[in-house]
Amino acid sequence: MAYQIDNAIVKKDRTGKLTLIDPEGHFQDEDAFIAIKSDDLITIQLLINSILNNDFKSWRELGVVPDSEPVKSLLPRLGYSRDDIAQLLKGF
């Protein structure tokens, strides 16, 4: 199963004005956008890869995850080591 996350850069200047940098034109007809820190976006992409490769046993064992817990903490909680995460990164 293949997936693609379209992305652009939202640049914020010192006055707080946001500028969309979208050279591919993925969002030219869109009315709303969301900005995600780049390291969180990478984590989300890693989670998508792990979902595609996981048997979901570990996901069921996670139980309730507090809202205050960062997204990046999910991979270690699922039992992924640094080497496992490196292999997921190579899958991009």
PDB file of N, CA and C in Angstrom:
ATOM      1  N   MET A   1       0.848  -1.173   0.000  1.00  0.00           N
ATOM      2  CA  MET A   1       0.000   0.000   0.000  1.00  0.00           C
ATOM      3  C   MET A   1       0.895   1.238   0.000  1.00  0.00           C
ATOM      4  N   ALA A   2       0.657   2.131  -0.929  1.00  0.00           N
ATOM      5  CA  ALA A   2       1.437   3.354  -1.022  1.00  0.00           C
ATOM      6  C   ALA A   2       0.633   4.518  -0.474  1.00  0.00           C
ATOM      7  N   TYR A   3       1.334   5.490   0.025  1.00  0.00           N
ATOM      8  CA  TYR A   3       0.684   6.700   0.491  1.00  0.00           C
ATOM      9  C   TYR A   3       1.581   7.873   0.160  1.00  0.00           C
ATOM     10  N   GLN A   4       1.000   9.047   0.102  1.00  0.00           N
ATOM     11  CA  GLN A   4       1.770  10.260  -0.152  1.00  0.00           C
ATOM     12  C   GLN A   4       1.202  11.358   0.722  1.00  0.00           C
ATOM     13  N   ILE A   5       2.078  12.077   1.374  1.00  0.00           N
ATOM     14  CA  ILE A   5       1.651  13.231   2.143  1.00  0.00           C
ATOM     15  C   ILE A   5       2.096  14.461   1.375  1.00  0.00           C
ATOM     16  N   ASP A   6       1.133  15.191   0.825  1.00  0.00           N
ATOM     17  CA  ASP A   6       1.457  16.438   0.140  1.00  0.00           C
ATOM     18  C   ASP A   6       1.885  17.447   1.201  1.00  0.00           C
ATOM     19  N   ASN A   7       2.903  18.230   0.898  1.00  0.00           N
ATOM     20  CA  ASN A   7       3.350  19.194   1.880  1.00  0.00           C
ATOM     21  C   ASN A   7       3.835  20.462   1.219  1.00  0.00           C
ATOM     22  N   ALA A   8       3.821  21.513   1.987  1.00  0.00           N
ATOM     23  CA  ALA A   8       4.332  22.810   1.594  1.00  0.00           C
ATOM     24  C   ALA A   8       4.916  23.422   2.859  1.00  0.00           C
ATOM     25  N   ILE A   9       5.481  24.572   2.735  1.00  0.00           N
ATOM     26  CA  ILE A   9       6.059  25.248   3.894  1.00  0.00           C
ATOM     27  C   ILE A   9       5.191  26.453   4.227  1.00  0.00           C
ATOM     28  N   VAL A  10       4.868  26.592   5.496  1.00  0.00           N
ATOM     29  CA  VAL A  10       4.187  27.787   5.975  1.00  0.00           C
ATOM     30  C   VAL A  10       5.234  28.586   6.734  1.00  0.00           C
ATOM     31  N   LYS A  11       5.568  29.746   6.203  1.00  0.00           N
ATOM     32  CA  LYS A  11       6.615  30.572   6.798  1.00  0.00           C
ATOM     33  C   LYS A  11       5.971  31.719   7.568  1.00  0.00           C
ATOM     34  N   LYS A  12       6.421  31.907   8.803  1.00  0.00           N
ATOM     35  CA  LYS A  12       5.886  32.966   9.663  1.00  0.00           C
ATOM     36  C   LYS A  12       6.964  34.026   9.848  1.00  0.00           C
ATOM     37  N   ASP A  13       6.613  35.285   9.528  1.00  0.00           N
ATOM     38  CA  ASP A  13       7.603  36.343   9.701  1.00  0.00           C
ATOM     39  C   ASP A  13       7.521  36.928  11.112  1.00  0.00           C
ATOM     40  N   ARG A  14       8.321  37.925  11.383  1.00  0.00           N
ATOM     41  CA  ARG A  14       8.399  38.498  12.737  1.00  0.00           C
ATOM     42  C   ARG A  14       7.104  39.161  13.177  1.00  0.00           C
ATOM     43  N   THR A  15       6.294  39.593  12.224  1.00  0.00           N
ATOM     44  CA  THR A  15       5.029  40.248  12.573  1.00  0.00           C
ATOM     45  C   THR A  15       3.909  39.240  12.779  1.00  0.00           C
ATOM     46  N   GLY A  16       4.175  37.966  12.493  1.00  0.00           N
ATOM     47  CA  GLY A  16       3.152  36.931  12.644  1.00  0.00           C
ATOM     48  C   GLY A  16       2.431  36.598  11.353  1.00  0.00           C
ATOM     49  N   LYS A  17       2.774  37.283  10.260  1.00  0.00           N
ATOM     50  CA  LYS A  17       2.140  37.018   8.969  1.00  0.00           C
ATOM     51  C   LYS A  17       2.628  35.668   8.440  1.00  0.00           C
ATOM     52  N   LEU A  18       1.696  34.857   7.955  1.00  0.00           N
ATOM     53  CA  LEU A  18       2.023  33.547   7.401  1.00  0.00           C
ATOM     54  C   LEU A  18       2.033  33.611   5.879  1.00  0.00           C
ATOM     55  N   THR A  19       3.045  32.998   5.275  1.00  0.00           N
ATOM     56  CA  THR A  19       3.157  32.905   3.826  1.00  0.00           C
ATOM     57  C   THR A  19       3.260  31.439   3.453  1.00  0.00           C
ATOM     58  N   LEU A  20       2.430  30.999   2.523  1.00  0.00           N
ATOM     59  CA  LEU A  20       2.467  29.621   2.048  1.00  0.00           C
ATOM     60  C   LEU A  20       3.467  29.517   0.910  1.00  0.00           C
ATOM     61  N   ILE A  21       4.435  28.627   1.062  1.00  0.00           N
ATOM     62  CA  ILE A  21       5.414  28.369   0.009  1.00  0.00           C
ATOM     63  C   ILE A  21       5.067  26.993  -0.553  1.00  0.00           C
ATOM     64  N   ASP A  22       4.473  26.993  -1.748  1.00  0.00           N
ATOM     65  CA  ASP A  22       3.914  25.771  -2.334  1.00  0.00           C
ATOM     66  C   ASP A  22       4.299  25.669  -3.806  1.00  0.00           C
ATOM     67  N   PRO A  23       5.585  25.389  -4.086  1.00  0.00           N
ATOM     68  CA  PRO A  23       6.028  25.374  -5.489  1.00  0.00           C
ATOM     69  C   PRO A  23       5.351  24.311  -6.346  1.00  0.00           C
ATOM     70  N   GLU A  24       4.879  23.236  -5.753  1.00  0.00           N
ATOM     71  CA  GLU A  24       4.207  22.178  -6.507  1.00  0.00           C
ATOM     72  C   GLU A  24       2.736  22.497  -6.759  1.00  0.00           C
ATOM     73  N   GLY A  25       2.199  23.486  -6.073  1.00  0.00           N
ATOM     74  CA  GLY A  25       0.796  23.874  -6.254  1.00  0.00           C
ATOM     75  C   GLY A  25      -0.201  22.889  -5.672  1.00  0.00           C
ATOM     76  N   HIS A  26       0.214  22.095  -4.672  1.00  0.00           N
ATOM     77  CA  HIS A  26      -0.692  21.116  -4.061  1.00  0.00           C
ATOM     78  C   HIS A  26      -1.882  21.777  -3.371  1.00  0.00           C
ATOM     79  N   PHE A  27      -1.677  22.989  -2.870  1.00  0.00           N
ATOM     80  CA  PHE A  27      -2.707  23.618  -2.041  1.00  0.00           C
ATOM     81  C   PHE A  27      -3.302  24.870  -2.674  1.00  0.00           C
ATOM     82  N   GLN A  28      -3.118  25.035  -3.959  1.00  0.00           N
ATOM     83  CA  GLN A  28      -3.576  26.265  -4.607  1.00  0.00           C
ATOM     84  C   GLN A  28      -5.092  26.451  -4.560  1.00  0.00           C
ATOM     85  N   ASP A  29      -5.860  25.373  -4.513  1.00  0.00           N
ATOM     86  CA  ASP A  29      -7.315  25.482  -4.480  1.00  0.00           C
ATOM     87  C   ASP A  29      -7.905  25.196  -3.100  1.00  0.00           C
ATOM     88  N   GLU A  30      -7.053  25.111  -2.084  1.00  0.00           N
ATOM     89  CA  GLU A  30      -7.523  24.779  -0.734  1.00  0.00           C
ATOM     90  C   GLU A  30      -7.868  26.040   0.041  1.00  0.00           C
ATOM     91  N   ASP A  31      -8.842  25.916   0.935  1.00  0.00           N
ATOM     92  CA  ASP A  31      -9.266  27.040   1.764  1.00  0.00           C
ATOM     93  C   ASP A  31      -8.617  27.035   3.145  1.00  0.00           C
ATOM     94  N   ALA A  32      -8.183  25.877   3.625  1.00  0.00           N
ATOM     95  CA  ALA A  32      -7.637  25.782   4.976  1.00  0.00           C
ATOM     96  C   ALA A  32      -6.374  24.934   4.970  1.00  0.00           C
ATOM     97  N   PHE A  33      -5.489  25.258   5.880  1.00  0.00           N
ATOM     98  CA  PHE A  33      -4.226  24.538   6.000  1.00  0.00           C
ATOM     99  C   PHE A  33      -3.964  24.249   7.470  1.00  0.00           C
ATOM    100  N   ILE A  34      -3.028  23.365   7.709  1.00  0.00           N
ATOM    101  CA  ILE A  34      -2.568  23.099   9.058  1.00  0.00           C
ATOM    102  C   ILE A  34      -1.053  23.157   9.029  1.00  0.00           C
ATOM    103  N   ALA A  35      -0.469  23.731  10.050  1.00  0.00           N
ATOM    104  CA  ALA A  35       0.986  23.798  10.143  1.00  0.00           C
ATOM    105  C   ALA A  35       1.442  22.813  11.210  1.00  0.00           C
ATOM    106  N   ILE A  36       2.451  22.015  10.866  1.00  0.00           N
ATOM    107  CA  ILE A  36       3.000  21.016  11.775  1.00  0.00           C
ATOM    108  C   ILE A  36       4.508  21.192  11.791  1.00  0.00           C
ATOM    109  N   LYS A  37       5.094  21.174  12.976  1.00  0.00           N
ATOM    110  CA  LYS A  37       6.548  21.248  13.068  1.00  0.00           C
ATOM    111  C   LYS A  37       7.147  20.110  12.255  1.00  0.00           C
ATOM    112  N   SER A  38       8.275  20.388  11.613  1.00  0.00           N
ATOM    113  CA  SER A  38       8.837  19.393  10.700  1.00  0.00           C
ATOM    114  C   SER A  38       9.200  18.092  11.404  1.00  0.00           C
ATOM    115  N   ASP A  39       9.706  18.150  12.648  1.00  0.00           N
ATOM    116  CA  ASP A  39      10.044  16.900  13.318  1.00  0.00           C
ATOM    117  C   ASP A  39       8.790  16.117  13.689  1.00  0.00           C
ATOM    118  N   ASP A  40       7.680  16.813  13.982  1.00  0.00           N
ATOM    119  CA  ASP A  40       6.414  16.119  14.238  1.00  0.00           C
ATOM    120  C   ASP A  40       5.871  15.487  12.960  1.00  0.00           C
ATOM    121  N   LEU A  41       6.049  16.169  11.824  1.00  0.00           N
ATOM    122  CA  LEU A  41       5.604  15.607  10.551  1.00  0.00           C
ATOM    123  C   LEU A  41       6.369  14.327  10.234  1.00  0.00           C
ATOM    124  N   ILE A  42       7.660  14.345  10.481  1.00  0.00           N
ATOM    125  CA  ILE A  42       8.459  13.128  10.265  1.00  0.00           C
ATOM    126  C   ILE A  42       7.960  12.018  11.175  1.00  0.00           C
ATOM    127  N   THR A  43       7.648  12.363  12.434  1.00  0.00           N
ATOM    128  CA  THR A  43       7.122  11.364  13.370  1.00  0.00           C
ATOM    129  C   THR A  43       5.805  10.797  12.870  1.00  0.00           C
ATOM    130  N   ILE A  44       4.931  11.652  12.349  1.00  0.00           N
ATOM    131  CA  ILE A  44       3.646  11.185  11.817  1.00  0.00           C
ATOM    132  C   ILE A  44       3.879  10.243  10.642  1.00  0.00           C
ATOM    133  N   GLN A  45       4.826  10.584   9.772  1.00  0.00           N
ATOM    134  CA  GLN A  45       5.134   9.707   8.644  1.00  0.00           C
ATOM    135  C   GLN A  45       5.700   8.373   9.127  1.00  0.00           C
ATOM    136  N   LEU A  46       6.537   8.410  10.168  1.00  0.00           N
ATOM    137  CA  LEU A  46       7.055   7.168  10.744  1.00  0.00           C
ATOM    138  C   LEU A  46       5.926   6.332  11.333  1.00  0.00           C
ATOM    139  N   LEU A  47       4.971   6.994  11.995  1.00  0.00           N
ATOM    140  CA  LEU A  47       3.840   6.260  12.549  1.00  0.00           C
ATOM    141  C   LEU A  47       3.013   5.607  11.452  1.00  0.00           C
ATOM    142  N   ILE A  48       2.842   6.305  10.335  1.00  0.00           N
ATOM    143  CA  ILE A  48       2.113   5.709   9.211  1.00  0.00           C
ATOM    144  C   ILE A  48       2.854   4.474   8.716  1.00  0.00           C
ATOM    145  N   ASN A  49       4.182   4.581   8.572  1.00  0.00           N
ATOM    146  CA  ASN A  49       4.972   3.411   8.156  1.00  0.00           C
ATOM    147  C   ASN A  49       4.835   2.285   9.164  1.00  0.00           C
ATOM    148  N   SER A  50       4.865   2.613  10.459  1.00  0.00           N
ATOM    149  CA  SER A  50       4.772   1.564  11.471  1.00  0.00           C
ATOM    150  C   SER A  50       3.393   0.921  11.470  1.00  0.00           C
ATOM    151  N   ILE A  51       2.361   1.713  11.203  1.00  0.00           N
ATOM    152  CA  ILE A  51       1.008   1.147  11.109  1.00  0.00           C
ATOM    153  C   ILE A  51       0.945   0.162   9.949  1.00  0.00           C
ATOM    154  N   LEU A  52       1.557   0.519   8.820  1.00  0.00           N
ATOM    155  CA  LEU A  52       1.529  -0.360   7.657  1.00  0.00           C
ATOM    156  C   LEU A  52       2.300  -1.657   7.895  1.00  0.00           C
ATOM    157  N   ASN A  53       3.316  -1.606   8.777  1.00  0.00           N
ATOM    158  CA  ASN A  53       4.159  -2.775   9.018  1.00  0.00           C
ATOM    159  C   ASN A  53       3.822  -3.522  10.303  1.00  0.00           C
ATOM    160  N   ASN A  54       2.919  -3.010  11.120  1.00  0.00           N
ATOM    161  CA  ASN A  54       2.674  -3.532  12.458  1.00  0.00           C
ATOM    162  C   ASN A  54       1.515  -4.512  12.460  1.00  0.00           C
ATOM    163  N   ASP A  55       1.570  -5.483  13.363  1.00  0.00           N
ATOM    164  CA  ASP A  55       0.463  -6.444  13.474  1.00  0.00           C
ATOM    165  C   ASP A  55      -0.638  -5.935  14.414  1.00  0.00           C
ATOM    166  N   PHE A  56      -0.505  -4.726  14.906  1.00  0.00           N
ATOM    167  CA  PHE A  56      -1.481  -4.037  15.744  1.00  0.00           C
ATOM    168  C   PHE A  56      -1.587  -4.588  17.156  1.00  0.00           C
ATOM    169  N   LYS A  57      -0.879  -5.644  17.501  1.00  0.00           N
ATOM    170  CA  LYS A  57      -0.882  -6.145  18.869  1.00  0.00           C
ATOM    171  C   LYS A  57      -0.382  -5.057  19.820  1.00  0.00           C
ATOM    172  N   SER A  58       0.737  -4.433  19.477  1.00  0.00           N
ATOM    173  CA  SER A  58       1.313  -3.394  20.329  1.00  0.00           C
ATOM    174  C   SER A  58       0.386  -2.190  20.456  1.00  0.00           C
ATOM    175  N   TRP A  59      -0.314  -1.840  19.381  1.00  0.00           N
ATOM    176  CA  TRP A  59      -1.232  -0.705  19.428  1.00  0.00           C
ATOM    177  C   TRP A  59      -2.330  -0.952  20.451  1.00  0.00           C
ATOM    178  N   ARG A  60      -2.853  -2.170  20.504  1.00  0.00           N
ATOM    179  CA  ARG A  60      -3.904  -2.485  21.477  1.00  0.00           C
ATOM    180  C   ARG A  60      -3.370  -2.403  22.896  1.00  0.00           C
ATOM    181  N   GLU A  61      -2.120  -2.754  23.086  1.00  0.00           N
ATOM    182  CA  GLU A  61      -1.523  -2.758  24.416  1.00  0.00           C
ATOM    183  C   GLU A  61      -1.170  -1.361  24.920  1.00  0.00           C
ATOM    184  N   LEU A  62      -1.187  -0.356  24.056  1.00  0.00           N
ATOM    185  CA  LEU A  62      -0.867   1.006  24.473  1.00  0.00           C
ATOM    186  C   LEU A  62      -1.857   1.541  25.500  1.00  0.00           C
ATOM    187  N   GLY A  63      -3.107   1.161  25.356  1.00  0.00           N
ATOM    188  CA  GLY A  63      -4.128   1.698  26.253  1.00  0.00           C
ATOM    189  C   GLY A  63      -4.359   3.167  25.983  1.00  0.00           C
ATOM    190  N   VAL A  64      -4.748   3.888  27.002  1.00  0.00           N
ATOM    191  CA  VAL A  64      -5.042   5.318  26.865  1.00  0.00           C
ATOM    192  C   VAL A  64      -3.733   6.100  26.887  1.00  0.00           C
ATOM    193  N   VAL A  65      -3.555   6.954  25.888  1.00  0.00           N
ATOM    194  CA  VAL A  65      -2.367   7.803  25.813  1.00  0.00           C
ATOM    195  C   VAL A  65      -2.788   9.208  26.229  1.00  0.00           C
ATOM    196  N   PRO A  66      -2.143   9.781  27.258  1.00  0.00           N
ATOM    197  CA  PRO A  66      -2.511  11.130  27.699  1.00  0.00           C
ATOM    198  C   PRO A  66      -2.342  12.159  26.583  1.00  0.00           C
ATOM    199  N   ASP A  67      -3.250  13.131  26.537  1.00  0.00           N
ATOM    200  CA  ASP A  67      -3.179  14.186  25.524  1.00  0.00           C
ATOM    201  C   ASP A  67      -1.884  14.990  25.624  1.00  0.00           C
ATOM    202  N   SER A  68      -1.323  15.068  26.813  1.00  0.00           N
ATOM    203  CA  SER A  68      -0.114  15.867  27.011  1.00  0.00           C
ATOM    204  C   SER A  68       1.144  15.165  26.526  1.00  0.00           C
ATOM    205  N   GLU A  69       1.044  13.883  26.201  1.00  0.00           N
ATOM    206  CA  GLU A  69       2.208  13.119  25.751  1.00  0.00           C
ATOM    207  C   GLU A  69       2.512  13.459  24.293  1.00  0.00           C
ATOM    208  N   PRO A  70       3.790  13.754  23.971  1.00  0.00           N
ATOM    209  CA  PRO A  70       4.115  14.097  22.581  1.00  0.00           C
ATOM    210  C   PRO A  70       3.957  12.902  21.647  1.00  0.00           C
ATOM    211  N   VAL A  71       3.644  13.200  20.398  1.00  0.00           N
ATOM    212  CA  VAL A  71       3.443  12.162  19.387  1.00  0.00           C
ATOM    213  C   VAL A  71       4.684  11.286  19.255  1.00  0.00           C
ATOM    214  N   LYS A  72       5.864  11.916  19.334  1.00  0.00           N
ATOM    215  CA  LYS A  72       7.104  11.163  19.125  1.00  0.00           C
ATOM    216  C   LYS A  72       7.342  10.095  20.185  1.00  0.00           C
ATOM    217  N   SER A  73       6.628  10.138  21.308  1.00  0.00           N
ATOM    218  CA  SER A  73       6.800   9.113  22.342  1.00  0.00           C
ATOM    219  C   SER A  73       6.086   7.810  21.992  1.00  0.00           C
ATOM    220  N   LEU A  74       5.225   7.833  20.979  1.00  0.00           N
ATOM    221  CA  LEU A  74       4.477   6.630  20.623  1.00  0.00           C
ATOM    222  C   LEU A  74       5.377   5.526  20.062  1.00  0.00           C
ATOM    223  N   LEU A  75       6.368   5.881  19.271  1.00  0.00           N
ATOM    224  CA  LEU A  75       7.218   4.845  18.667  1.00  0.00           C
ATOM    225  C   LEU A  75       7.960   4.023  19.730  1.00  0.00           C
ATOM    226  N   PRO A  76       8.623   4.646  20.702  1.00  0.00           N
ATOM    227  CA  PRO A  76       9.250   3.819  21.741  1.00  0.00           C
ATOM    228  C   PRO A  76       8.226   3.030  22.570  1.00  0.00           C
ATOM    229  N   ARG A  77       7.062   3.623  22.817  1.00  0.00           N
ATOM    230  CA  ARG A  77       6.025   2.909  23.571  1.00  0.00           C
ATOM    231  C   ARG A  77       5.522   1.688  22.801  1.00  0.00           C
ATOM    232  N   LEU A  78       5.601   1.752  21.470  1.00  0.00           N
ATOM    233  CA  LEU A  78       5.203   0.610  20.648  1.00  0.00           C
ATOM    234  C   LEU A  78       6.308  -0.446  20.573  1.00  0.00           C
ATOM    235  N   GLY A  79       7.459  -0.162  21.177  1.00  0.00           N
ATOM    236  CA  GLY A  79       8.532  -1.143  21.208  1.00  0.00           C
ATOM    237  C   GLY A  79       9.568  -0.981  20.118  1.00  0.00           C
ATOM    238  N   TYR A  80       9.534   0.142  19.395  1.00  0.00           N
ATOM    239  CA  TYR A  80      10.516   0.360  18.332  1.00  0.00           C
ATOM    240  C   TYR A  80      11.823   0.881  18.924  1.00  0.00           C
ATOM    241  N   SER A  81      12.923   0.266  18.539  1.00  0.00           N
ATOM    242  CA  SER A  81      14.244   0.711  18.972  1.00  0.00           C
ATOM    243  C   SER A  81      14.744   1.798  18.017  1.00  0.00           C
ATOM    244  N   ARG A  82      15.895   2.367  18.336  1.00  0.00           N
ATOM    245  CA  ARG A  82      16.496   3.360  17.426  1.00  0.00           C
ATOM    246  C   ARG A  82      16.779   2.742  16.058  1.00  0.00           C
ATOM    247  N   ASP A  83      17.249   1.498  16.062  1.00  0.00           N
ATOM    248  CA  ASP A  83      17.523   0.821  14.787  1.00  0.00           C
ATOM    249  C   ASP A  83      16.243   0.608  13.981  1.00  0.00           C
ATOM    250  N   ASP A  84      15.157   0.237  14.664  1.00  0.00           N
ATOM    251  CA  ASP A  84      13.875   0.070  13.979  1.00  0.00           C
ATOM    252  C   ASP A  84      13.416   1.385  13.354  1.00  0.00           C
ATOM    253  N   ILE A  85      13.566   2.471  14.100  1.00  0.00           N
ATOM    254  CA  ILE A  85      13.162   3.792  13.603  1.00  0.00           C
ATOM    255  C   ILE A  85      14.033   4.194  12.416  1.00  0.00           C
ATOM    256  N   ALA A  86      15.334   3.870  12.488  1.00  0.00           N
ATOM    257  CA  ALA A  86      16.223   4.155  11.356  1.00  0.00           C
ATOM    258  C   ALA A  86      15.777   3.404  10.118  1.00  0.00           C
ATOM    259  N   GLN A  87      15.344   2.150  10.274  1.00  0.00           N
ATOM    260  CA  GLN A  87      14.858   1.374   9.132  1.00  0.00           C
ATOM    261  C   GLN A  87      13.580   1.991   8.568  1.00  0.00           C
ATOM    262  N   LEU A  88      12.690   2.472   9.454  1.00  0.00           N
ATOM    263  CA  LEU A  88      11.467   3.137   8.983  1.00  0.00           C
ATOM    264  C   LEU A  88      11.814   4.399   8.201  1.00  0.00           C
ATOM    265  N   LEU A  89      12.822   5.149   8.681  1.00  0.00           N
ATOM    266  CA  LEU A  89      13.241   6.363   7.966  1.00  0.00           C
ATOM    267  C   LEU A  89      13.769   6.046   6.580  1.00  0.00           C
ATOM    268  N   LYS A  90      14.453   4.924   6.439  1.00  0.00           N
ATOM    269  CA  LYS A  90      14.973   4.531   5.132  1.00  0.00           C
ATOM    270  C   LYS A  90      13.854   4.227   4.161  1.00  0.00           C
ATOM    271  N   GLY A  91      12.650   3.942   4.674  1.00  0.00           N
ATOM    272  CA  GLY A  91      11.511   3.612   3.831  1.00  0.00           C
ATOM    273  C   GLY A  91      10.888   4.812   3.132  1.00  0.00           C
ATOM    274  N   PHE A  92      11.378   6.033   3.427  1.00  0.00           N
ATOM    275  CA  PHE A  92      10.786   7.211   2.791  1.00  0.00           C
ATOM    276  C   PHE A  92      11.173   7.287   1.355  1.00  0.00           C
TER     277      PHE A  92
END
